[in-house]
PDB file of C-alpha atoms and ligand atoms in Angstrom:
ATOM      1  CA  MET A  17      70.568 -69.043 -48.227  1.00 41.00           C
ATOM      2  CA  SER A  18      69.371 -69.078 -44.691  1.00 38.00           C
ATOM      3  CA  VAL A  19      70.001 -66.247 -42.288  1.00 36.00           C
ATOM      4  CA  SER A  20      72.422 -67.389 -39.619  1.00 39.00           C
ATOM      5  CA  THR A  21      72.369 -65.579 -36.312  1.00 36.00           C
ATOM      6  CA  GLU A  22      75.288 -67.530 -34.843  1.00 36.00           C
ATOM      7  CA  ALA A  23      77.959 -64.904 -35.308  1.00 39.00           C
ATOM      8  CA  ARG A  24      75.681 -61.986 -34.439  1.00 43.00           C
ATOM      9  CA  PRO A  25      76.210 -60.231 -31.125  1.00 41.00           C
ATOM     10  CA  ALA A  26      73.121 -60.932 -29.025  1.00 40.00           C
ATOM     11  CA  THR A  27      71.981 -57.639 -27.576  1.00 44.00           C
ATOM     12  CA  GLY A  28      68.250 -58.334 -27.383  1.00 43.00           C
ATOM     13  CA  GLU A  29      67.596 -55.070 -29.209  1.00 45.00           C
ATOM     14  CA  SER A  30      66.722 -56.506 -32.611  1.00 44.00           C
ATOM     15  CA  SER A  31      63.086 -55.435 -32.226  1.00 50.00           C
ATOM     16  CA  ARG A  32      64.257 -51.861 -32.811  1.00 82.00           C
ATOM     17  CA  ILE A  33      65.297 -52.665 -36.363  1.00 89.00           C
ATOM     18  CA  VAL A  34      62.675 -52.759 -39.108  1.00 94.00           C
ATOM     19  CA  PHE A  35      65.003 -54.060 -41.818  1.00 96.00           C
ATOM     20  CA  ARG A  36      66.867 -57.337 -42.059  1.00 96.00           C
ATOM     21  CA  ARG A  37      69.372 -56.337 -44.755  1.00 98.00           C
ATOM     22  CA  VAL A  38      70.135 -52.922 -46.204  1.00 98.00           C
ATOM     23  CA  LEU A  39      72.653 -51.335 -48.503  1.00 98.00           C
ATOM     24  CA  LEU A  40      74.025 -47.995 -47.353  1.00 98.00           C
ATOM     25  CA  LYS A  41      75.394 -45.715 -50.037  1.00 98.00           C
ATOM     26  CA  LEU A  42      77.883 -43.189 -48.718  1.00 96.00           C
ATOM     27  CA  SER A  43      78.944 -40.554 -51.192  1.00 94.00           C
ATOM     28  CA  GLY A  44      82.583 -39.537 -51.169  1.00 95.00           C
ATOM     29  CA  GLU A  45      81.409 -36.120 -49.955  1.00 92.00           C
ATOM     30  CA  ALA A  46      79.899 -37.781 -46.898  1.00 92.00           C
ATOM     31  CA  LEU A  47      83.444 -38.743 -45.842  1.00 94.00           C
ATOM     32  CA  MET A  48      84.722 -35.251 -46.526  1.00 92.00           C
ATOM     33  CA  GLY A  49      82.747 -33.540 -43.744  1.00 86.00           C
ATOM     34  CA  ASP A  50      83.527 -29.830 -43.898  1.00 88.00           C
ATOM     35  CA  ARG A  51      86.857 -30.267 -45.654  1.00 92.00           C
ATOM     36  CA  PRO A  52      87.210 -29.195 -49.293  1.00 93.00           C
ATOM     37  CA  TYR A  53      88.821 -32.494 -50.362  1.00 95.00           C
ATOM     38  CA  GLY A  54      89.772 -35.930 -49.085  1.00 96.00           C
ATOM     39  CA  ILE A  55      88.795 -37.744 -45.935  1.00 97.00           C
ATOM     40  CA  ASP A  56      87.768 -36.193 -42.638  1.00 96.00           C
ATOM     41  CA  GLN A  57      88.893 -38.830 -40.161  1.00 97.00           C
ATOM     42  CA  ALA A  58      86.539 -37.623 -37.431  1.00 96.00           C
ATOM     43  CA  ARG A  59      83.628 -38.061 -39.826  1.00 95.00           C
ATOM     44  CA  VAL A  60      84.731 -41.584 -40.734  1.00 97.00           C
ATOM     45  CA  GLU A  61      84.992 -42.464 -37.040  1.00 97.00           C
ATOM     46  CA  SER A  62      81.491 -41.231 -36.289  1.00 95.00           C
ATOM     47  CA  ILE A  63      80.003 -43.101 -39.266  1.00 96.00           C
ATOM     48  CA  ALA A  64      81.773 -46.270 -38.115  1.00 97.00           C
ATOM     49  CA  GLU A  65      80.508 -45.821 -34.566  1.00 96.00           C
ATOM     50  CA  GLU A  66      76.908 -45.634 -35.713  1.00 96.00           C
ATOM     51  CA  LEU A  67      77.219 -48.480 -38.204  1.00 97.00           C
ATOM     52  CA  VAL A  68      78.678 -50.825 -35.617  1.00 97.00           C
ATOM     53  CA  SER A  69      75.930 -49.957 -33.180  1.00 95.00           C
ATOM     54  CA  VAL A  70      73.110 -50.738 -35.649  1.00 95.00           C
ATOM     55  CA  GLN A  71      74.872 -53.845 -36.888  1.00 95.00           C
ATOM     56  CA  GLN A  72      75.093 -55.110 -33.320  1.00 94.00           C
ATOM     57  CA  GLN A  73      71.325 -54.899 -33.154  1.00 93.00           C
ATOM     58  CA  GLY A  74      71.144 -57.596 -35.817  1.00 94.00           C
ATOM     59  CA  LEU A  75      71.016 -55.596 -39.033  1.00 97.00           C
ATOM     60  CA  GLU A  76      72.887 -56.935 -42.051  1.00 98.00           C
ATOM     61  CA  ILE A  77      74.706 -54.031 -43.690  1.00 98.00           C
ATOM     62  CA  ALA A  78      76.505 -53.700 -46.979  1.00 98.00           C
ATOM     63  CA  LEU A  79      78.138 -50.441 -48.031  1.00 98.00           C
ATOM     64  CA  VAL A  80      78.888 -48.819 -51.352  1.00 98.00           C
ATOM     65  CA  ILE A  81      81.191 -45.826 -51.071  1.00 97.00           C
ATOM     66  CA  GLY A  82      81.668 -43.137 -53.694  1.00 97.00           C
ATOM     67  CA  ALA A  83      84.758 -41.058 -54.403  1.00 97.00           C
ATOM     68  CA  GLY A  84      83.548 -37.527 -55.099  1.00 95.00           C
ATOM     69  CA  ASN A  85      85.874 -36.420 -52.260  1.00 96.00           C
ATOM     70  CA  ILE A  86      88.878 -37.477 -54.378  1.00 97.00           C
ATOM     71  CA  VAL A  87      88.126 -37.951 -58.108  1.00 96.00           C
ATOM     72  CA  ARG A  88      85.023 -37.644 -60.252  1.00 95.00           C
ATOM     73  CA  GLY A  89      85.543 -39.037 -63.719  1.00 93.00           C
ATOM     74  CA  MET A  90      83.344 -36.497 -65.478  1.00 93.00           C
ATOM     75  CA  GLU A  91      85.090 -33.551 -63.839  1.00 93.00           C
ATOM     76  CA  ALA A  92      88.546 -34.916 -64.661  1.00 94.00           C
ATOM     77  CA  ALA A  93      87.384 -35.563 -68.243  1.00 93.00           C
ATOM     78  CA  ALA A  94      86.083 -31.984 -68.493  1.00 95.00           C
ATOM     79  CA  ALA A  95      89.577 -30.846 -67.510  1.00 95.00           C
ATOM     80  CA  GLY A  96      91.038 -32.808 -70.412  1.00 96.00           C
ATOM     81  CA  MET A  97      91.650 -36.315 -69.100  1.00 96.00           C
ATOM     82  CA  ASP A  98      90.518 -39.335 -71.096  1.00 98.00           C
ATOM     83  CA  ARG A  99      87.078 -40.203 -69.686  1.00 97.00           C
ATOM     84  CA  ALA A 100      87.553 -43.943 -69.245  1.00 98.00           C
ATOM     85  CA  THR A 101      90.932 -43.452 -67.570  1.00 98.00           C
ATOM     86  CA  ALA A 102      89.430 -40.810 -65.288  1.00 98.00           C
ATOM     87  CA  ASP A 103      86.619 -43.183 -64.391  1.00 98.00           C
ATOM     88  CA  TYR A 104      89.073 -45.950 -63.532  1.00 98.00           C
ATOM     89  CA  ALA A 105      90.890 -43.458 -61.312  1.00 97.00           C
ATOM     90  CA  GLY A 106      87.525 -42.693 -59.667  1.00 98.00           C
ATOM     91  CA  MET A 107      86.902 -46.375 -59.065  1.00 98.00           C
ATOM     92  CA  LEU A 108      90.338 -46.787 -57.509  1.00 98.00           C
ATOM     93  CA  ALA A 109      89.582 -43.810 -55.271  1.00 98.00           C
ATOM     94  CA  THR A 110      86.529 -45.661 -53.936  1.00 98.00           C
ATOM     95  CA  VAL A 111      88.940 -48.403 -52.847  1.00 98.00           C
ATOM     96  CA  LEU A 112      90.869 -45.850 -50.753  1.00 98.00           C
ATOM     97  CA  ASN A 113      87.649 -44.667 -49.127  1.00 98.00           C
ATOM     98  CA  SER A 114      86.529 -48.247 -48.532  1.00 98.00           C
ATOM     99  CA  LEU A 115      89.772 -49.118 -46.757  1.00 98.00           C
ATOM    100  CA  SER A 116      89.431 -46.081 -44.479  1.00 98.00           C
ATOM    101  CA  VAL A 117      85.916 -47.055 -43.483  1.00 98.00           C
ATOM    102  CA  GLN A 118      86.903 -50.711 -43.071  1.00 98.00           C
ATOM    103  CA  ASP A 119      89.715 -49.724 -40.730  1.00 98.00           C
ATOM    104  CA  ALA A 120      87.457 -47.574 -38.561  1.00 98.00           C
ATOM    105  CA  LEU A 121      84.836 -50.339 -38.378  1.00 98.00           C
ATOM    106  CA  GLU A 122      87.360 -53.002 -37.420  1.00 98.00           C
ATOM    107  CA  ARG A 123      88.897 -50.847 -34.695  1.00 98.00           C
ATOM    108  CA  ARG A 124      85.438 -50.979 -33.126  1.00 98.00           C
ATOM    109  CA  GLY A 125      85.381 -54.764 -33.202  1.00 97.00           C
ATOM    110  CA  ALA A 126      83.245 -55.250 -36.319  1.00 97.00           C
ATOM    111  CA  GLN A 127      84.081 -57.994 -38.772  1.00 98.00           C
ATOM    112  CA  THR A 128      84.258 -56.657 -42.286  1.00 98.00           C
ATOM    113  CA  ARG A 129      85.183 -57.619 -45.807  1.00 98.00           C
ATOM    114  CA  VAL A 130      85.949 -55.318 -48.725  1.00 98.00           C
ATOM    115  CA  GLN A 131      84.963 -56.787 -52.081  1.00 98.00           C
ATOM    116  CA  SER A 132      86.263 -54.911 -55.092  1.00 98.00           C
ATOM    117  CA  ALA A 133      84.886 -54.896 -58.626  1.00 98.00           C
ATOM    118  CA  ILE A 134      88.458 -54.243 -59.858  1.00 98.00           C
ATOM    119  CA  THR A 135      91.092 -56.771 -58.864  1.00 98.00           C
ATOM    120  CA  VAL A 136      93.218 -55.432 -56.026  1.00 98.00           C
ATOM    121  CA  ALA A 137      93.965 -58.829 -54.515  1.00 97.00           C
ATOM    122  CA  GLU A 138      96.407 -57.568 -51.883  1.00 97.00           C
ATOM    123  CA  VAL A 139      93.822 -55.390 -50.181  1.00 97.00           C
ATOM    124  CA  ALA A 140      90.366 -56.713 -51.051  1.00 98.00           C
ATOM    125  CA  GLU A 141      88.496 -59.816 -52.120  1.00 98.00           C
ATOM    126  CA  PRO A 142      87.098 -59.878 -55.629  1.00 98.00           C
ATOM    127  CA  TYR A 143      83.362 -59.271 -55.855  1.00 98.00           C
ATOM    128  CA  ILE A 144      81.615 -62.635 -55.581  1.00 98.00           C
ATOM    129  CA  ARG A 145      77.894 -62.320 -54.986  1.00 98.00           C
ATOM    130  CA  ARG A 146      77.262 -65.546 -53.111  1.00 98.00           C
ATOM    131  CA  ARG A 147      80.278 -64.956 -50.922  1.00 98.00           C
ATOM    132  CA  ALA A 148      79.089 -61.437 -50.102  1.00 98.00           C
ATOM    133  CA  ILE A 149      75.717 -62.830 -49.022  1.00 98.00           C
ATOM    134  CA  ARG A 150      77.438 -65.429 -46.849  1.00 98.00           C
ATOM    135  CA  HIS A 151      79.536 -62.709 -45.166  1.00 98.00           C
ATOM    136  CA  LEU A 152      76.374 -60.774 -44.391  1.00 98.00           C
ATOM    137  CA  GLU A 153      74.707 -63.862 -42.965  1.00 98.00           C
ATOM    138  CA  LYS A 154      77.710 -64.324 -40.701  1.00 97.00           C
ATOM    139  CA  GLY A 155      77.317 -60.793 -39.348  1.00 97.00           C
ATOM    140  CA  ARG A 156      80.138 -59.184 -41.328  1.00 98.00           C
ATOM    141  CA  ILE A 157      79.809 -55.731 -42.815  1.00 98.00           C
ATOM    142  CA  VAL A 158      80.546 -55.974 -46.528  1.00 98.00           C
ATOM    143  CA  ILE A 159      81.971 -52.972 -48.359  1.00 98.00           C
ATOM    144  CA  PHE A 160      81.622 -53.049 -52.125  1.00 98.00           C
ATOM    145  CA  ALA A 161      84.517 -51.074 -53.594  1.00 98.00           C
ATOM    146  CA  ALA A 162      85.337 -49.929 -57.149  1.00 98.00           C
ATOM    147  CA  GLY A 163      81.735 -49.251 -58.127  1.00 98.00           C
ATOM    148  CA  THR A 164      80.454 -51.501 -60.875  1.00 98.00           C
ATOM    149  CA  GLY A 165      83.983 -52.030 -62.224  1.00 98.00           C
ATOM    150  CA  ASN A 166      83.005 -50.246 -65.445  1.00 98.00           C
ATOM    151  CA  PRO A 167      83.733 -46.713 -66.630  1.00 98.00           C
ATOM    152  CA  PHE A 168      80.772 -44.471 -67.553  1.00 97.00           C
ATOM    153  CA  PHE A 169      78.859 -45.660 -64.490  1.00 97.00           C
ATOM    154  CA  THR A 170      78.559 -44.247 -60.995  1.00 97.00           C
ATOM    155  CA  THR A 171      78.611 -45.619 -57.496  1.00 98.00           C
ATOM    156  CA  ASP A 172      74.859 -44.888 -57.346  1.00 97.00           C
ATOM    157  CA  THR A 173      74.371 -47.500 -60.043  1.00 98.00           C
ATOM    158  CA  ALA A 174      76.733 -49.815 -58.165  1.00 98.00           C
ATOM    159  CA  ALA A 175      74.588 -49.303 -55.055  1.00 98.00           C
ATOM    160  CA  ALA A 176      71.373 -50.168 -56.918  1.00 98.00           C
ATOM    161  CA  LEU A 177      72.965 -53.172 -58.600  1.00 98.00           C
ATOM    162  CA  ARG A 178      74.556 -54.631 -55.475  1.00 98.00           C
ATOM    163  CA  ALA A 179      71.458 -53.957 -53.375  1.00 98.00           C
ATOM    164  CA  LEU A 180      69.396 -55.984 -55.837  1.00 98.00           C
ATOM    165  CA  GLU A 181      71.997 -58.722 -56.098  1.00 98.00           C
ATOM    166  CA  ILE A 182      72.174 -59.275 -52.344  1.00 98.00           C
ATOM    167  CA  GLY A 183      68.426 -58.931 -51.796  1.00 98.00           C
ATOM    168  CA  ALA A 184      68.637 -55.773 -49.685  1.00 98.00           C
ATOM    169  CA  GLU A 185      65.239 -54.449 -48.636  1.00 98.00           C
ATOM    170  CA  ALA A 186      66.204 -50.822 -49.202  1.00 98.00           C
ATOM    171  CA  ILE A 187      68.982 -48.489 -50.219  1.00 98.00           C
ATOM    172  CA  LEU A 188      69.879 -45.918 -47.603  1.00 98.00           C
ATOM    173  CA  MET A 189      71.433 -42.854 -49.252  1.00 96.00           C
ATOM    174  CA  ALA A 190      73.252 -40.755 -46.710  1.00 93.00           C
ATOM    175  CA  LYS A 191      73.909 -37.258 -48.045  1.00 89.00           C
ATOM    176  CA  ASN A 192      76.304 -34.586 -46.920  1.00 85.00           C
ATOM    177  CA  ARG A 193      74.473 -31.491 -45.620  1.00 84.00           C
ATOM    178  CA  THR A 194      71.196 -32.244 -47.442  1.00 88.00           C
ATOM    179  CA  ARG A 195      68.254 -33.551 -45.463  1.00 91.00           C
ATOM    180  CA  GLY A 196      66.563 -35.364 -48.343  1.00 94.00           C
ATOM    181  CA  VAL A 197      65.163 -34.642 -51.789  1.00 95.00           C
ATOM    182  CA  PHE A 198      64.144 -31.109 -52.788  1.00 95.00           C
ATOM    183  CA  ASP A 199      62.528 -29.844 -55.970  1.00 92.00           C
ATOM    184  CA  GLY A 200      65.613 -27.689 -56.544  1.00 89.00           C
ATOM    185  CA  ASP A 201      69.088 -27.310 -55.082  1.00 86.00           C
ATOM    186  CA  PRO A 202      68.562 -26.005 -51.524  1.00 84.00           C
ATOM    187  CA  ARG A 203      72.175 -24.779 -51.414  1.00 81.00           C
ATOM    188  CA  GLU A 204      71.438 -22.425 -54.317  1.00 87.00           C
ATOM    189  CA  ASP A 205      67.682 -21.869 -54.155  1.00 89.00           C
ATOM    190  CA  PRO A 206      66.290 -20.893 -50.726  1.00 88.00           C
ATOM    191  CA  HIS A 207      62.753 -21.562 -52.029  1.00 92.00           C
ATOM    192  CA  ALA A 208      63.467 -25.188 -52.990  1.00 92.00           C
ATOM    193  CA  GLU A 209      60.733 -27.349 -51.485  1.00 94.00           C
ATOM    194  CA  PHE A 210      61.500 -30.460 -49.428  1.00 95.00           C
ATOM    195  CA  LEU A 211      59.775 -33.620 -50.708  1.00 96.00           C
ATOM    196  CA  PRO A 212      59.139 -36.196 -47.969  1.00 97.00           C
ATOM    197  CA  GLU A 213      57.812 -38.865 -50.352  1.00 97.00           C
ATOM    198  CA  LEU A 214      57.872 -39.529 -54.074  1.00 96.00           C
ATOM    199  CA  THR A 215      57.871 -42.345 -56.570  1.00 97.00           C
ATOM    200  CA  HIS A 216      60.883 -43.462 -58.575  1.00 97.00           C
ATOM    201  CA  LEU A 217      59.123 -42.289 -61.747  1.00 96.00           C
ATOM    202  CA  GLU A 218      58.520 -38.811 -60.314  1.00 96.00           C
ATOM    203  CA  ALA A 219      62.185 -38.557 -59.382  1.00 96.00           C
ATOM    204  CA  ILE A 220      63.198 -39.540 -62.919  1.00 96.00           C
ATOM    205  CA  GLU A 221      60.617 -37.402 -64.738  1.00 95.00           C
ATOM    206  CA  ARG A 222      61.246 -34.308 -62.638  1.00 94.00           C
ATOM    207  CA  GLY A 223      65.005 -34.757 -63.005  1.00 92.00           C
ATOM    208  CA  LEU A 224      65.471 -34.538 -59.238  1.00 92.00           C
ATOM    209  CA  LYS A 225      69.057 -34.815 -58.096  1.00 84.00           C
ATOM    210  CA  VAL A 226      68.825 -37.972 -56.022  1.00 89.00           C
ATOM    211  CA  MET A 227      70.721 -40.572 -57.970  1.00 92.00           C
ATOM    212  CA  ASP A 228      71.557 -40.843 -61.626  1.00 91.00           C
ATOM    213  CA  THR A 229      68.789 -42.069 -63.928  1.00 94.00           C
ATOM    214  CA  THR A 230      70.350 -45.479 -64.568  1.00 96.00           C
ATOM    215  CA  ALA A 231      70.367 -46.188 -60.837  1.00 97.00           C
ATOM    216  CA  LEU A 232      66.839 -44.845 -60.332  1.00 97.00           C
ATOM    217  CA  SER A 233      65.461 -46.906 -63.228  1.00 97.00           C
ATOM    218  CA  LEU A 234      67.044 -50.046 -61.853  1.00 97.00           C
ATOM    219  CA  CYS A 235      65.435 -49.392 -58.469  1.00 97.00           C
ATOM    220  CA  MET A 236      62.076 -48.571 -60.075  1.00 97.00           C
ATOM    221  CA  GLU A 237      61.995 -51.690 -62.242  1.00 97.00           C
ATOM    222  CA  ASN A 238      62.701 -53.841 -59.231  1.00 97.00           C
ATOM    223  CA  GLY A 239      60.580 -52.029 -56.642  1.00 97.00           C
ATOM    224  CA  LEU A 240      63.548 -51.200 -54.434  1.00 97.00           C
ATOM    225  CA  PRO A 241      62.827 -48.330 -52.009  1.00 98.00           C
ATOM    226  CA  ILE A 242      65.398 -45.601 -51.411  1.00 98.00           C
ATOM    227  CA  HIS A 243      65.672 -43.627 -48.182  1.00 97.00           C
ATOM    228  CA  VAL A 244      67.502 -40.343 -48.703  1.00 97.00           C
ATOM    229  CA  PHE A 245      68.623 -38.518 -45.574  1.00 96.00           C
ATOM    230  CA  GLU A 246      71.356 -36.322 -44.156  1.00 94.00           C
ATOM    231  CA  LEU A 247      74.355 -38.062 -42.721  1.00 91.00           C
ATOM    232  CA  ALA A 248      73.937 -36.455 -39.316  1.00 90.00           C
ATOM    233  CA  ASP A 249      74.568 -38.170 -36.005  1.00 88.00           C
ATOM    234  CA  GLY A 250      71.929 -40.785 -35.229  1.00 93.00           C
ATOM    235  CA  ASN A 251      70.158 -40.669 -38.601  1.00 95.00           C
ATOM    236  CA  ILE A 252      71.215 -44.120 -39.787  1.00 95.00           C
ATOM    237  CA  ARG A 253      69.947 -45.519 -36.478  1.00 95.00           C
ATOM    238  CA  ARG A 254      66.648 -43.649 -36.890  1.00 96.00           C
ATOM    239  CA  VAL A 255      66.078 -44.829 -40.442  1.00 96.00           C
ATOM    240  CA  VAL A 256      66.718 -48.491 -39.648  1.00 96.00           C
ATOM    241  CA  ALA A 257      64.425 -48.194 -36.627  1.00 95.00           C
ATOM    242  CA  GLY A 258      61.630 -47.184 -39.019  1.00 94.00           C
ATOM    243  CA  GLU A 259      61.500 -43.479 -38.109  1.00 95.00           C
ATOM    244  CA  ARG A 260      60.501 -41.013 -40.817  1.00 94.00           C
ATOM    245  CA  VAL A 261      63.739 -39.267 -41.681  1.00 95.00           C
ATOM    246  CA  GLY A 262      64.406 -37.496 -44.970  1.00 96.00           C
ATOM    247  CA  THR A 263      62.720 -38.634 -48.179  1.00 97.00           C
ATOM    248  CA  ILE A 264      61.353 -42.049 -49.090  1.00 97.00           C
ATOM    249  CA  ILE A 265      61.297 -42.957 -52.779  1.00 97.00           C
ATOM    250  CA  SER A 266      59.170 -45.968 -53.578  1.00 97.00           C
ATOM    251  CA  THR A 267      56.756 -47.318 -56.157  1.00 95.00           C
ATOM    252  CA  PRO A 268      53.469 -48.787 -54.973  1.00 90.00           C
ATOM    253  CA  LYS A 269      53.176 -52.437 -56.074  1.00 81.00           C
ATOM    254  CA  THR A 270      50.003 -51.612 -58.005  1.00 71.00           C
ATOM    255  CA  GLN A 271      52.101 -49.404 -60.306  1.00 58.00           C
ATOM    256  CA  GLY A 272      53.821 -52.460 -61.741  1.00 51.00           C
ATOM    257  CA  ALA A 273      56.858 -53.017 -59.512  1.00 47.00           C
ATOM    258  CA  ALA A 274      58.422 -56.428 -59.961  1.00 48.00           C
ATOM    259  CA  ARG A 275      58.906 -57.143 -56.254  1.00 46.00           C
TER     260      ARG A 275
HETATM  261  N1  UDP B 330      83.049 -44.752 -61.308  1.00 85.31           N
HETATM  262  C1  UDP B 330      82.969 -45.493 -62.481  1.00 85.31           C
HETATM  263  N2  UDP B 330      82.194 -46.613 -62.508  1.00 85.31           N
HETATM  264  C2  UDP B 330      81.473 -47.025 -61.429  1.00 85.31           C
HETATM  265  C3  UDP B 330      81.530 -46.260 -60.257  1.00 85.31           C
HETATM  266  C4  UDP B 330      82.325 -45.123 -60.210  1.00 85.31           C
HETATM  267  O1  UDP B 330      83.595 -45.149 -63.470  1.00 85.31           O
HETATM  268  O2  UDP B 330      80.793 -48.066 -61.521  1.00 85.31           O
HETATM  269  C5  UDP B 330      83.944 -43.576 -61.238  1.00 85.31           C
HETATM  270  C6  UDP B 330      83.365 -42.318 -61.876  1.00 85.31           C
HETATM  271  O3  UDP B 330      84.426 -41.598 -62.465  1.00 85.31           O
HETATM  272  C7  UDP B 330      82.853 -41.550 -60.673  1.00 85.31           C
HETATM  273  C8  UDP B 330      83.894 -41.868 -59.624  1.00 85.31           C
HETATM  274  O4  UDP B 330      84.226 -43.250 -59.894  1.00 85.31           O
HETATM  275  O5  UDP B 330      82.791 -40.160 -60.901  1.00 85.31           O
HETATM  276  C9  UDP B 330      83.433 -41.713 -58.199  1.00 85.31           C
HETATM  277  O6  UDP B 330      82.135 -42.254 -58.021  1.00 85.31           O
HETATM  278  P1  UDP B 330      80.853 -41.326 -57.780  1.00 85.31           P
HETATM  279  O7  UDP B 330      80.955 -40.087 -58.599  1.00 85.31           O
HETATM  280  O8  UDP B 330      79.668 -42.177 -57.960  1.00 85.31           O
HETATM  281  O9  UDP B 330      81.060 -40.958 -56.239  1.00 85.31           O
HETATM  282  P2  UDP B 330      80.106 -40.106 -55.271  1.00 85.31           P
HETATM  283  O10 UDP B 330      79.472 -39.010 -56.093  1.00 85.31           O
HETATM  284  O11 UDP B 330      79.098 -41.035 -54.730  1.00 85.31           O
HETATM  285  O12 UDP B 330      81.030 -39.619 -54.216  1.00 85.31           O
END
């Protein structure tokens, strides 16, 4: 499919963007800000502000949003709930988060579509890959809700899967209060070392807490780079402008990447 620029706002600033199409993964916690639970509206507004501004520079953006701010299947299962049911609840919670972000984006004039992996026809389109790509080409921000649609998976895996399906050049992982990947948990270990660069295999082998292993393997096998950075004001703009922010996880082509 060709890239149409017709519906794109012409700002003349596209030279400041080094990517054509990216997938941004926002964890549920990223929407929580400093609250203990749920959605911090001010945080959603500031994310939307930044996303609209980079999209207006000609970047095609798809989003996958988690739900750790509302329900995590594994935690609910540990408290006694049936795991698959808890996971479906988690997926539905990503729909809530997606609608909040959609609303904030549209109030700023962006065109958006939510595509859900679980049928919720009254509020979102079903996930249809070719349609999602067409929306992106038309300058719409596409939000992929309900993860992969399957229990026992995570929204990280959904992010890797959708990024590959739509031909995104990178996954941008915006984290809450963590500036990238460390060799330990910096919130618990003050000596944890920040890692500016690593390969997918290193992240898997060292068990670093970036993404779950399924998601990392999918990215590794397909040579999809991951930029991990703190969701602080201006960071999305910096990453898409090619600035070194946070950690870059990639696999050199000589190490057998498929892309
Ligand atoms: N989930 C699922 N399948 C998916 C994606 C998500 O079952 O494909 C469920 C799972 O219970 C998960 C919850 O939805 O804990 C919220 O997603 P996730 O934990 O990935 O959110 P994040 O940590 O990014 O906020």
